[in-house]
Amino acid sequence: MLDFNAKSVEYAASLIKSGEIVAFPTETVYGLGADTHNTAAITKIYQAKGRPNSNPLIVHISRLDMLYSVAERVSERAEKIVKAFMPAPLTIVLPKKKSVPDTVTAGLPTVAIRMPQSAQAREFISACNLPIAAPSANTSSRPSPTCAQDVYDDLKGKIPLILAGERCQVGIESTVLSLVDEPIILRPGIITPTQISEVLGEKVKVLTKADGKVNSPGVFFKHYAPNCPAVLFVGDDTAQVYSHYQESLSKYSSPCILCTEKFVGSFPENSVYSMGETEEEVARNYFSLLRQTEKEHDYIIILFNPKGEIGESILNRMTKSVENHIYTEGTK
Ligand code: TXA
Ligand code: MG
């Protein structure tokens, strides 16, 4: 693990050019990068993460010419999105160029592309001077890493270098928007359906379970799970959560509660954690709190009530973390 500076970035770029993999900061979560066109290097990413090879990677770029080097066609819609947002915590899916290896796209005829907003991420990609294929830098199925230490905890001994830069400001992964046919959001994030619809001048769909035919393999895998059991209460019912906490004491020695700032006072001081006040704060803190609390507790009870579109994106991650152990208000 090396502090992020001109020298370590140069070293990171030399590793990438020699076919190695490197973890690097972005504004969403840390990424684990390799040269997009080096299939042996891409294979190392899947091995280090224990990632199913049917789950494709996102190609990270620092300049627009890199977009044209991996996308076969950049539609009018894509041009609009690029102009309005990039660089941003937003990934677009387009038809791929033949030269993009199947190992990157998991055999799909499309490629996911993102220009990170983080200046550090772009500095690293620019130093490599290559489009960088990268998934999140966690062990597959674990919560995504939002600081260098999280990467170290999962991947120490398995990768040669972590560029230890800034803590991730967004905290959840990019919005994934497919522009292959009708625009559809495959993974919700901090860039919202409303923002995208406004730019496109048309309504954008959001992938639901019913849209099984849409090909975004990643959304169906086990994800973001802490290493102890967790449960999610959707709503504001602190009394219900408190009684669940009390009952859980017969089974667990150290349960804890994650909730927004305004509910912290409703629970025992030594077992409650604030995820923040605003939805942006909750997004920033959520994965990091999962990783913190799993170390000290053996059961995680989450209370959250999404108010806006960012809240819905957070709820998407929470739902996966708890593997569908969900209570909605009024149910027991
Ligand atoms: O914010 C982010 O996107 C972070 C940082 C590192 O940039 N990266 C990230 O990568 O979250 P990963 O691999 O954890 O998630 C990639 C997602 C998966 O859901 C995958 O299925 C989807 O993008 N994806 C990649 N290529 C695709 C394609 N060609 N078509 C549809 N979905 C694709
Ligand atoms: Mg991931």
Tab-separated table of C-alpha atoms and ligand atoms in Angstrom:
chain	number	residue	atom	x	y	z
A	1	MET	CA	0.000	0.000	0.000
A	2	LEU	CA	1.560	3.303	-1.093
A	3	ASP	CA	0.353	6.850	-0.494
A	4	PHE	CA	-1.088	8.371	-3.647
A	5	ASN	CA	1.506	10.715	-5.184
A	6	ALA	CA	3.288	11.318	-8.484
A	7	LYS	CA	5.896	8.655	-7.732
A	8	SER	CA	3.484	5.896	-6.658
A	9	VAL	CA	1.224	6.661	-9.630
A	10	GLU	CA	4.184	6.264	-11.961
A	11	TYR	CA	5.031	2.931	-10.322
A	12	ALA	CA	1.373	1.841	-10.594
A	13	ALA	CA	1.374	2.666	-14.309
A	14	SER	CA	4.551	0.618	-14.824
A	15	LEU	CA	2.902	-2.360	-13.106
A	16	ILE	CA	-0.209	-2.020	-15.308
A	17	LYS	CA	1.933	-1.859	-18.456
A	18	SER	CA	3.753	-5.023	-17.396
A	19	GLY	CA	0.446	-6.905	-17.103
A	20	GLU	CA	-0.159	-6.507	-13.359
A	21	ILE	CA	-3.261	-5.389	-11.460
A	22	VAL	CA	-3.476	-2.346	-9.159
A	23	ALA	CA	-6.143	-1.033	-6.753
A	24	PHE	CA	-6.902	2.690	-7.095
A	25	PRO	CA	-9.292	5.285	-5.630
A	26	THR	CA	-12.376	6.622	-7.408
A	27	GLU	CA	-15.179	8.856	-6.119
A	28	THR	CA	-17.584	5.878	-5.832
A	29	VAL	CA	-15.603	2.910	-4.472
A	30	TYR	CA	-12.009	1.673	-4.922
A	31	GLY	CA	-11.376	-0.149	-8.206
A	32	LEU	CA	-9.041	-3.038	-9.113
A	33	GLY	CA	-7.598	-2.151	-12.505
A	34	ALA	CA	-5.786	-3.814	-15.393
A	35	ASP	CA	-4.971	-3.053	-19.032
A	36	THR	CA	-8.303	-3.629	-20.841
A	37	HIS	CA	-6.623	-5.329	-23.787
A	38	ASN	CA	-4.375	-7.685	-21.782
A	39	THR	CA	-6.466	-10.828	-21.201
A	40	ALA	CA	-3.906	-12.421	-18.868
A	41	ALA	CA	-4.052	-9.335	-16.638
A	42	ILE	CA	-7.870	-9.343	-16.725
A	43	THR	CA	-7.866	-12.984	-15.611
A	44	LYS	CA	-5.810	-11.951	-12.558
A	45	ILE	CA	-8.611	-9.568	-11.524
A	46	TYR	CA	-11.194	-12.355	-11.530
A	47	GLN	CA	-8.832	-14.599	-9.565
A	48	ALA	CA	-7.939	-12.012	-6.913
A	49	LYS	CA	-11.613	-11.175	-6.290
A	50	GLY	CA	-12.965	-14.701	-6.621
A	51	ARG	CA	-15.383	-13.155	-9.112
A	52	PRO	CA	-17.590	-15.350	-11.344
A	53	ASN	CA	-16.251	-14.916	-14.883
A	54	SER	CA	-19.790	-14.347	-16.153
A	55	ASN	CA	-19.829	-10.900	-14.480
A	56	PRO	CA	-18.365	-8.258	-16.852
A	57	LEU	CA	-16.064	-5.361	-15.899
A	58	ILE	CA	-16.336	-1.597	-16.403
A	59	VAL	CA	-13.729	0.079	-18.646
A	60	HIS	CA	-12.446	3.281	-17.010
A	61	ILE	CA	-11.260	6.169	-19.179
A	62	SER	CA	-9.660	9.558	-18.596
A	63	ARG	CA	-10.173	11.030	-22.074
A	64	LEU	CA	-12.973	10.850	-24.618
A	65	ASP	CA	-10.789	9.305	-27.334
A	66	MET	CA	-10.555	6.224	-25.088
A	67	LEU	CA	-14.364	5.955	-25.273
A	68	TYR	CA	-14.209	5.796	-29.052
A	69	SER	CA	-11.424	3.214	-28.845
A	70	VAL	CA	-13.640	0.669	-27.040
A	71	ALA	CA	-17.203	1.517	-28.210
A	72	GLU	CA	-18.233	0.419	-31.697
A	73	ARG	CA	-20.988	3.021	-31.951
A	74	VAL	CA	-21.623	6.116	-29.845
A	75	SER	CA	-25.289	6.909	-30.407
A	76	GLU	CA	-26.848	10.362	-30.293
A	77	ARG	CA	-28.241	9.526	-26.857
A	78	ALA	CA	-24.773	8.507	-25.672
A	79	GLU	CA	-23.290	11.769	-27.000
A	80	LYS	CA	-25.861	13.710	-24.989
A	81	ILE	CA	-25.107	11.765	-21.805
A	82	VAL	CA	-21.357	12.118	-22.241
A	83	LYS	CA	-21.655	15.864	-22.807
A	84	ALA	CA	-23.990	16.441	-19.865
A	85	PHE	CA	-22.314	14.267	-17.232
A	86	MET	CA	-18.827	12.954	-17.844
A	87	PRO	CA	-16.679	12.780	-15.793
A	88	ALA	CA	-19.208	11.379	-13.317
A	89	PRO	CA	-20.244	8.454	-11.107
A	90	LEU	CA	-22.070	7.132	-14.162
A	91	THR	CA	-21.317	4.150	-16.440
A	92	ILE	CA	-22.777	3.752	-19.917
A	93	VAL	CA	-23.182	0.475	-21.779
A	94	LEU	CA	-22.627	0.591	-25.567
A	95	PRO	CA	-21.934	-1.909	-28.369
A	96	LYS	CA	-18.288	-2.968	-28.037
A	97	LYS	CA	-15.438	-2.860	-30.507
A	98	LYS	CA	-14.220	-6.290	-31.603
A	99	SER	CA	-10.830	-5.575	-30.044
A	100	VAL	CA	-12.276	-5.463	-26.504
A	101	PRO	CA	-11.603	-8.952	-25.084
A	102	ASP	CA	-14.494	-11.259	-24.151
A	103	THR	CA	-12.908	-11.688	-20.714
A	104	VAL	CA	-13.704	-8.022	-20.005
A	105	THR	CA	-17.322	-8.163	-21.201
A	106	ALA	CA	-18.033	-11.759	-20.101
A	107	GLY	CA	-18.795	-12.598	-23.714
A	108	LEU	CA	-21.396	-9.839	-24.133
A	109	PRO	CA	-21.424	-7.827	-27.391
A	110	THR	CA	-21.480	-4.660	-25.269
A	111	VAL	CA	-18.998	-2.771	-23.085
A	112	ALA	CA	-19.547	-0.691	-19.926
A	113	ILE	CA	-17.575	2.581	-19.870
A	114	ARG	CA	-17.014	5.164	-17.173
A	115	MET	CA	-14.954	8.344	-16.785
A	116	PRO	CA	-14.545	8.832	-13.014
A	117	GLN	CA	-15.045	12.239	-11.467
A	118	SER	CA	-12.206	11.627	-9.016
A	119	ALA	CA	-9.098	13.549	-10.122
A	120	GLN	CA	-6.929	10.826	-8.538
A	121	ALA	CA	-8.650	8.123	-10.580
A	122	ARG	CA	-8.133	10.085	-13.789
A	123	GLU	CA	-4.500	10.832	-12.902
A	124	PHE	CA	-3.872	7.087	-12.533
A	125	ILE	CA	-5.638	6.229	-15.825
A	126	SER	CA	-3.795	9.040	-17.644
A	127	ALA	CA	-0.456	7.808	-16.327
A	128	CYS	CA	-1.256	4.339	-17.723
A	129	ASN	CA	-2.418	6.023	-20.933
A	130	LEU	CA	-4.738	3.029	-21.484
A	131	PRO	CA	-8.409	2.287	-20.864
A	132	ILE	CA	-8.421	0.475	-17.509
A	133	ALA	CA	-10.870	-2.384	-16.895
A	134	ALA	CA	-11.828	-2.461	-13.228
A	135	PRO	CA	-14.440	-3.925	-10.919
A	136	SER	CA	-14.736	-2.794	-7.307
A	137	ALA	CA	-11.600	-3.797	-5.350
A	138	ASN	CA	-13.294	-6.101	-2.835
A	139	THR	CA	-13.528	-9.873	-2.522
A	140	SER	CA	-16.587	-10.929	-4.533
A	141	SER	CA	-19.835	-10.750	-2.484
A	142	ARG	CA	-18.294	-8.506	0.233
A	143	PRO	CA	-19.278	-4.845	0.822
A	144	SER	CA	-17.522	-2.541	-1.662
A	145	PRO	CA	-14.326	-0.824	-0.411
A	146	THR	CA	-14.556	2.916	0.275
A	147	CYS	CA	-11.003	3.430	1.561
A	148	ALA	CA	-7.583	1.865	0.953
A	149	GLN	CA	-7.691	-0.077	4.241
A	150	ASP	CA	-10.895	-1.869	3.107
A	151	VAL	CA	-9.054	-3.041	-0.006
A	152	TYR	CA	-6.115	-4.179	2.111
A	153	ASP	CA	-8.428	-6.126	4.444
A	154	ASP	CA	-9.866	-8.104	1.505
A	155	LEU	CA	-6.965	-8.433	-0.938
A	156	LYS	CA	-3.683	-8.312	0.995
A	157	GLY	CA	-1.219	-10.797	-0.449
A	158	LYS	CA	-3.314	-11.195	-3.590
A	159	ILE	CA	-2.415	-8.013	-5.485
A	160	PRO	CA	0.931	-6.211	-5.830
A	161	LEU	CA	-0.185	-2.619	-5.094
A	162	ILE	CA	-2.899	-0.466	-3.547
A	163	LEU	CA	-2.705	3.238	-4.397
A	164	ALA	CA	-3.880	4.672	-1.077
A	165	GLY	CA	-5.655	7.879	-2.021
A	166	GLU	CA	-8.741	9.661	-0.834
A	167	ARG	CA	-11.704	8.163	0.997
A	168	CYS	CA	-14.560	7.704	-1.510
A	169	GLN	CA	-16.961	10.632	-1.421
A	170	VAL	CA	-19.941	8.929	-3.092
A	171	GLY	CA	-19.632	5.594	-1.304
A	172	ILE	CA	-21.864	3.472	-3.568
A	173	GLU	CA	-21.007	2.306	-7.084
A	174	SER	CA	-21.796	4.239	-10.248
A	175	THR	CA	-25.202	4.300	-11.892
A	176	VAL	CA	-25.078	1.851	-14.837
A	177	LEU	CA	-27.086	3.078	-17.824
A	178	SER	CA	-27.533	0.889	-20.884
A	179	LEU	CA	-27.826	2.845	-24.130
A	180	VAL	CA	-27.709	-0.226	-26.349
A	181	ASP	CA	-31.434	-0.066	-27.126
A	182	GLU	CA	-34.017	1.915	-25.159
A	183	PRO	CA	-32.240	3.654	-22.262
A	184	ILE	CA	-32.479	1.573	-19.089
A	185	ILE	CA	-30.765	1.914	-15.727
A	186	LEU	CA	-29.257	-1.474	-14.885
A	187	ARG	CA	-27.861	-0.418	-11.498
A	188	PRO	CA	-29.118	2.660	-9.618
A	189	GLY	CA	-26.611	5.106	-8.129
A	190	ILE	CA	-26.105	8.723	-7.199
A	191	ILE	CA	-26.891	9.974	-10.735
A	192	THR	CA	-30.679	9.605	-10.714
A	193	PRO	CA	-33.310	8.545	-13.282
A	194	THR	CA	-34.715	12.108	-13.171
A	195	GLN	CA	-31.329	13.668	-14.052
A	196	ILE	CA	-30.848	11.212	-16.913
A	197	SER	CA	-34.425	11.626	-18.218
A	198	GLU	CA	-33.983	15.401	-18.250
A	199	VAL	CA	-30.870	15.189	-20.392
A	200	LEU	CA	-32.332	12.622	-22.802
A	201	GLY	CA	-35.717	14.332	-23.022
A	202	GLU	CA	-37.405	10.939	-22.569
A	203	LYS	CA	-38.323	8.718	-19.679
A	204	VAL	CA	-35.622	6.267	-18.667
A	205	LYS	CA	-36.601	2.835	-17.363
A	206	VAL	CA	-35.079	1.315	-14.240
A	207	LEU	CA	-34.316	-2.425	-14.303
A	208	THR	CA	-36.618	-4.467	-12.077
A	209	LYS	CA	-36.596	-8.173	-11.281
A	210	ALA	CA	-39.315	-8.640	-13.892
A	211	ASP	CA	-36.879	-7.517	-16.615
A	212	GLY	CA	-34.946	-10.800	-16.420
A	213	LYS	CA	-34.207	-10.686	-20.123
A	214	VAL	CA	-32.037	-7.574	-19.850
A	215	ASN	CA	-28.446	-8.654	-19.736
A	216	SER	CA	-26.619	-7.237	-16.723
A	217	PRO	CA	-25.233	-10.319	-15.053
A	218	GLY	CA	-23.816	-8.461	-12.040
A	219	VAL	CA	-27.180	-7.462	-10.640
A	220	PHE	CA	-28.146	-11.074	-9.929
A	221	PHE	CA	-25.131	-12.206	-7.894
A	222	LYS	CA	-24.809	-12.295	-4.110
A	223	HIS	CA	-23.504	-8.875	-3.104
A	224	TYR	CA	-22.374	-6.476	-0.394
A	225	ALA	CA	-22.816	-8.992	2.455
A	226	PRO	CA	-21.147	-8.461	5.829
A	227	ASN	CA	-19.663	-11.576	7.453
A	228	CYS	CA	-22.418	-11.812	10.070
A	229	PRO	CA	-26.206	-12.059	9.582
A	230	ALA	CA	-28.044	-8.804	8.855
A	231	VAL	CA	-31.669	-7.711	8.612
A	232	LEU	CA	-33.338	-4.645	7.099
A	233	PHE	CA	-36.365	-2.718	8.378
A	234	VAL	CA	-37.800	-0.366	5.756
A	235	GLY	CA	-39.679	2.516	7.377
A	236	ASP	CA	-39.506	4.651	10.509
A	237	ASP	CA	-40.807	2.179	13.100
A	238	THR	CA	-38.209	2.499	15.845
A	239	ALA	CA	-40.425	0.615	18.346
A	240	GLN	CA	-40.546	-2.419	16.071
A	241	VAL	CA	-36.787	-2.317	15.573
A	242	TYR	CA	-36.173	-1.931	19.296
A	243	SER	CA	-38.268	-4.996	20.101
A	244	HIS	CA	-36.487	-6.968	17.359
A	245	TYR	CA	-33.179	-5.904	18.900
A	246	GLN	CA	-34.323	-7.048	22.363
A	247	GLU	CA	-35.487	-10.435	21.031
A	248	SER	CA	-32.235	-10.896	19.115
A	249	LEU	CA	-30.293	-10.781	22.405
A	250	SER	CA	-31.415	-14.360	23.126
A	251	LYS	CA	-29.631	-15.529	19.956
A	252	TYR	CA	-26.755	-13.070	19.459
A	253	SER	CA	-24.237	-11.802	21.993
A	254	SER	CA	-23.709	-8.406	20.415
A	255	PRO	CA	-26.362	-7.154	17.967
A	256	CYS	CA	-26.177	-3.590	16.663
A	257	ILE	CA	-28.425	-1.103	14.875
A	258	LEU	CA	-27.588	1.157	11.903
A	259	CYS	CA	-30.010	4.053	11.407
A	260	THR	CA	-30.124	7.673	10.290
A	261	GLU	CA	-29.037	10.425	12.670
A	262	LYS	CA	-32.537	11.388	13.830
A	263	PHE	CA	-33.266	7.905	15.255
A	264	VAL	CA	-30.001	7.373	17.108
A	265	GLY	CA	-31.561	8.472	20.417
A	266	SER	CA	-34.155	5.670	20.222
A	267	PHE	CA	-31.610	2.894	20.781
A	268	PRO	CA	-29.013	1.804	23.380
A	269	GLU	CA	-25.993	4.070	23.068
A	270	ASN	CA	-23.322	1.366	22.806
A	271	SER	CA	-25.052	-0.584	20.029
A	272	VAL	CA	-26.307	2.124	17.662
A	273	TYR	CA	-24.448	3.714	14.733
A	274	SER	CA	-25.520	6.754	12.729
A	275	MET	CA	-25.358	6.375	8.960
A	276	GLY	CA	-25.735	10.174	8.633
A	277	GLU	CA	-28.475	12.703	8.104
A	278	THR	CA	-28.898	13.147	4.345
A	279	GLU	CA	-29.170	10.393	1.747
A	280	GLU	CA	-25.785	11.483	0.325
A	281	GLU	CA	-24.252	10.899	3.763
A	282	VAL	CA	-25.920	7.508	4.135
A	283	ALA	CA	-24.562	6.488	0.709
A	284	ARG	CA	-21.069	7.640	1.717
A	285	ASN	CA	-21.099	5.790	5.058
A	286	TYR	CA	-23.094	2.629	4.431
A	287	PHE	CA	-20.466	0.133	3.176
A	288	SER	CA	-17.878	1.518	5.540
A	289	LEU	CA	-20.201	1.030	8.534
A	290	LEU	CA	-20.942	-2.571	7.495
A	291	ARG	CA	-17.219	-3.258	7.520
A	292	GLN	CA	-16.772	-1.509	10.877
A	293	THR	CA	-19.694	-3.122	12.695
A	294	GLU	CA	-19.089	-6.691	11.479
A	295	LYS	CA	-15.785	-6.578	13.398
A	296	GLU	CA	-17.420	-5.813	16.761
A	297	HIS	CA	-20.932	-7.272	16.459
A	298	ASP	CA	-22.528	-10.567	15.443
A	299	TYR	CA	-25.866	-9.290	14.097
A	300	ILE	CA	-26.591	-6.088	12.144
A	301	ILE	CA	-30.067	-4.536	12.188
A	302	ILE	CA	-30.562	-1.786	9.608
A	303	LEU	CA	-33.387	0.772	9.768
A	304	PHE	CA	-33.842	2.922	6.680
A	305	ASN	CA	-36.658	4.763	4.924
A	306	PRO	CA	-35.791	6.034	1.442
A	307	LYS	CA	-37.259	9.458	0.712
A	308	GLY	CA	-35.778	10.188	-2.708
A	309	GLU	CA	-34.113	8.547	-5.684
A	310	ILE	CA	-30.723	8.355	-3.973
A	311	GLY	CA	-32.471	6.652	-1.066
A	312	GLU	CA	-33.823	4.056	-3.511
A	313	SER	CA	-30.271	3.400	-4.774
A	314	ILE	CA	-29.081	2.871	-1.201
A	315	LEU	CA	-32.041	0.572	-0.517
A	316	ASN	CA	-30.980	-1.482	-3.561
A	317	ARG	CA	-27.585	-2.139	-1.887
A	318	MET	CA	-29.124	-2.778	1.546
A	319	THR	CA	-31.600	-5.297	0.132
A	320	LYS	CA	-28.707	-7.296	-1.304
A	321	SER	CA	-26.595	-7.023	1.854
A	322	VAL	CA	-29.297	-8.691	3.936
A	323	GLU	CA	-30.035	-11.340	1.309
A	324	ASN	CA	-33.720	-10.507	1.402
A	325	HIS	CA	-34.175	-10.575	5.192
A	326	ILE	CA	-36.473	-7.568	5.020
A	327	TYR	CA	-39.321	-6.240	7.141
A	328	THR	CA	-41.491	-3.427	5.858
A	329	GLU	CA	-43.497	-1.244	8.230
A	330	GLY	CA	-46.410	-3.051	9.852
A	331	THR	CA	-45.125	-6.581	9.165
A	332	LYS	CA	-43.409	-8.769	11.707
B	1	TXA	O1	-18.481	2.890	-9.379
B	1	TXA	C1	-18.190	1.890	-10.011
B	1	TXA	O2	-18.816	1.538	-11.047
B	1	TXA	C2	-17.026	1.025	-9.503
B	1	TXA	C3	-15.735	1.844	-9.618
B	1	TXA	C4	-14.508	1.019	-9.347
B	1	TXA	O3	-15.667	2.471	-10.861
B	1	TXA	N1	-16.949	-0.197	-10.224
B	1	TXA	C5	-17.843	-1.200	-10.044
B	1	TXA	O4	-17.574	-2.341	-10.775
B	1	TXA	O5	-18.804	-1.117	-9.317
B	1	TXA	P1	-18.267	-3.745	-10.513
B	1	TXA	O6	-17.514	-4.695	-11.354
B	1	TXA	O7	-18.292	-4.018	-9.065
B	1	TXA	O8	-19.693	-3.613	-11.133
B	1	TXA	C6	-19.847	-3.575	-12.540
B	1	TXA	C7	-21.302	-3.642	-12.900
B	1	TXA	C8	-21.864	-5.046	-12.730
B	1	TXA	O9	-23.179	-4.962	-12.219
B	1	TXA	C9	-21.848	-5.563	-14.166
B	1	TXA	O10	-22.798	-6.564	-14.404
B	1	TXA	C10	-22.163	-4.299	-14.953
B	1	TXA	O11	-21.452	-3.285	-14.271
B	1	TXA	N2	-21.665	-4.408	-16.336
B	1	TXA	C11	-20.392	-4.401	-16.764
B	1	TXA	N3	-20.332	-4.554	-18.096
B	1	TXA	C12	-21.598	-4.663	-18.537
B	1	TXA	C13	-22.202	-4.846	-19.814
B	1	TXA	N4	-21.484	-4.954	-20.909
B	1	TXA	N5	-23.558	-4.897	-19.872
B	1	TXA	C14	-24.304	-4.794	-18.757
B	1	TXA	N6	-23.795	-4.626	-17.512
B	1	TXA	C15	-22.466	-4.563	-17.405
B	2	MG	MG	-18.596	-4.767	-7.267
